[in-house]
Amino acid sequence: MVASVDKDEEAVVTCMDETRHNYESGDFVTFTEIKGMTQLNGCEPKEIKVLGPYTFSIGDTSGMSDYVRGGIVTQVKVPKIMKFKSMKESIEQPELMLTDFAKFDRPGQLHIAFQALHEYFKQNGSLPKPRNKSDADKFVAIAKKINDSSAAKVELDSDLMQQVAYSACGDICPMAAVIGGITAQEVMKACSGKFTPVNQWLYFDALECLPEKPDEKLTEETCKPRNCRYDSQIAIFGEQFQQQLGSLKYFLVGAGAIGCEMLKNWAMMGLACSEGGEITVTDMDTIEKSNLNRQFLFRPWDVQKTKSSTAAAAVKRMNPNIKITHHEDRVGPETENVYNDNFFEGLSGVANALDNVDARMYMDRRCVYYRKSLLESGTLGTKANVQVVIPHLTESYSSSQDPPEKSIPICTLKNFPNAIEHTLQWARDQFEGLFSQPAENAIQYATDPKFMERTLKMPGTQPLEILDLLKKTLVDEKPASFQDCVKWARNLWQENYNNQIRQLLFNFPQDQTTSSGALFWSGPKRCPHPLTFDTANTTHLDYIVSGANLRAEMFGMPHNRDRNAIAKMATAVEVPKFEPRSGVTIATTDAEATARQNEGSLDDTDLESVQSALPSPEKLKSFGIRPVEFEKDDDTNFHMDFIVAASNLRAENYDIPAADRHKSKLIAGKIIPAIATTTSLVVGLVCLELIKLTQGHKNMEAYKNGFVNLALPFFAFSEPIAAPKNKYYDTEFSLWDRFEIQGDMTLEQFLKYFEEHYNLEITMLSQGVCMLYSFFMAPAKRKERLSMPMSEVVRKVSKKKIPPHVKALVLEICCNDKDGEDVEVPYVKYNLARP
């Protein structure tokens, strides 16, 4: 949203400081809704120069009218004409795209190497045999000859050429996935004209996947064909690697897009396909129709089946030798009895295929605790990232975090929306508040004896609000027929799109000014207007039809899809007359809204009146009410019909452009853009890192964290960041280190142990959220705890038994050194003395 536009030869546009504009110099923009400098409204796209996070210049506006207020700036994608050389020209004068700055000279050399491979095949009728010195020498000679005569001559590395020759016969699934993903996206670009194509040659290699001293570890004998499905992989890494890969035990968390692609790659590579190997995959979700465009192990007939079981069965068909176990568990504290010490200690490593940060961070903590490698990845549309976490070498996933997503202020949602995202979020909140929460409250009231007690303890006016809604659901607005559901929906329409807007304009008229003299309805505040109901308006009727049917569903009544009959019912409803009232307060900031909710005075008389009007829970035991759970993918269930209608009606109130069903589903359903090309690429990159881990690479430079954007296209690879080191006295430690103590000691013995062995005085000791010991603790309490065994102290303070599956406690300690100074130290793994 525009805050100001200069009238100048190099005019500066300033945006509202609510959000950064996120533009780049060279982008094109146009404008709408500007008051005063109207020549900018709907103008031809203007190229901008970014001056700051909230400012950019647009060129000459000196001949335009003066800017008054308002306006929305929108980025416009302008077609770009790209020209490419012919194949013959580009071989001689290549445009080379760099994918890894650590391999700056590699693309030019690979350009020569691939020409040499074609020439070698032409001369010999085959590619160089794996690890065959004679064939490799011939290939190097051909490469040197081509390079000497090439217009794109480079300084050729004979060792690099030799490795190309040694691996030329090989073919590995991860590399096919990477190149296939990139190529498929280029095909999409050619078909659609969307995004920027590769210009013009892109070479990608992962030679660092080879053993750290390949010529010592790999021979022609170890890499020769075995007449098995893995021969092309053995040709590169040898038979011993294949045996290692087959005996791995991996935990895959998630069986969605990345999880499916991961399992496919693992099955093709032969991971966990030998004795001792096993894959455990867990995913609590079921398959939805919208998954089918990229989660390719699933078919239309699999919809509503569990993801993990379906994916496991699919890869079993691909490779019958794969050993795979599927679970439907959520990873978290509640399943630590399943994924316990025995489980993690037996793993070779963990791969995440998750879609949320909380679960990623939880798995990261578990991998750090059990000192297991973690392969982390994610996608967002054409963007992808890969991170490899290696015990004792790298930082963990949680060592760095993205900033949290910005939430929409409550007041913006309730009274001052200015974008379709705001009206869609409002519609989603309405859905939950109308069709899910009331039913959940009613069920809790009927079945949970402590529901009323908990509700009455809530702050401010919340008890009255919840109980009043409960009374409306169970008494005042309980429908007896579908006609009652239509009446309810029609009155709700009037309240949301007419009455509330008229009250808002009564409180803040269109010409209202602030204390500083500025118009109240300016900047991000769009002045609304009330709507008048009309059954001939499709959106109006959509709201009534969907709202009435969802209301009926919540109360266990059958649906009614006769729009004409519902239109007649809606017309027959007598809508109560409404007049705006004085004395109604409307919060204009979130702080005001929160304060009123928490500090409002509760009228005991009103509360008692509502309570007495509620039927007793015993009378509701057989009451057929159920919450409606939002499901975006079923086009027959009225859910998206209600969301689209509710949102677009509110958008019409505030003159916000409406959104079609597809866009509404993307935003309201919080669908993360995901495409098969990016998924293929990112999993290929993950599996290349897995190859390095399997071989036990110790050189951190061999590993690659990566960020890719196929749309630009952009590739950036870097070695992982080393785990930061801390120090106490002369002892260095990182997040992978800890004190490990064998129990069972008393608390006093535990404190003395640190004094005697590490010269550290423990000043505070905690386990989870429980403070077990502190230097400022009351003397009587300290004396009591000092003589108790550590496990007993934990039980006493936490008021919980230690679960049988827990073999060790994680203790956090604060310490002073011998000089009495605070010193940072690792955590303590306290092994319990189990019988």
mmCIF file of C-alpha atoms in Angstrom, residues 51 128 209 218 243 284 300 304 316 352 466 510 546 550 556 561 702 726 827:
data_model
loop_
_atom_site.group_PDB
_atom_site.id
_atom_site.type_symbol
_atom_site.label_atom_id
_atom_site.label_comp_id
_atom_site.label_asym_id
_atom_site.label_seq_id
_atom_site.Cartn_x
_atom_site.Cartn_y
_atom_site.Cartn_z
ATOM 1 C CA LEU A 51 16.053 2.644 -2.731
ATOM 2 C CA PRO A 128 35.353 -46.377 -20.863
ATOM 3 C CA CYS A 209 30.624 -38.519 -3.460
ATOM 4 C CA LEU A 218 38.247 -48.749 -5.901
ATOM 5 C CA GLN A 243 26.720 -53.974 0.796
ATOM 6 C CA MET A 284 0.029 -39.865 10.543
ATOM 7 C CA PRO A 300 -6.707 -42.086 -7.179
ATOM 8 C CA GLN A 304 -8.226 -41.762 2.260
ATOM 9 C CA LYS A 316 7.966 -52.993 -2.014
ATOM 10 C CA ASN A 352 13.192 -35.690 7.528
ATOM 11 C CA ILE A 466 -18.519 -19.025 25.704
ATOM 12 C CA GLN A 510 -16.501 8.308 6.031
ATOM 13 C CA SER A 546 -23.683 -23.443 2.052
ATOM 14 C CA LEU A 550 -23.345 -26.790 7.128
ATOM 15 C CA GLY A 556 -27.336 -34.145 12.161
ATOM 16 C CA ARG A 561 -29.231 -28.913 -2.576
ATOM 17 C CA ALA A 702 32.880 -32.953 0.793
ATOM 18 C CA ASN A 726 32.497 -23.289 23.666
ATOM 19 C CA TYR A 827 24.078 -30.635 29.507
#
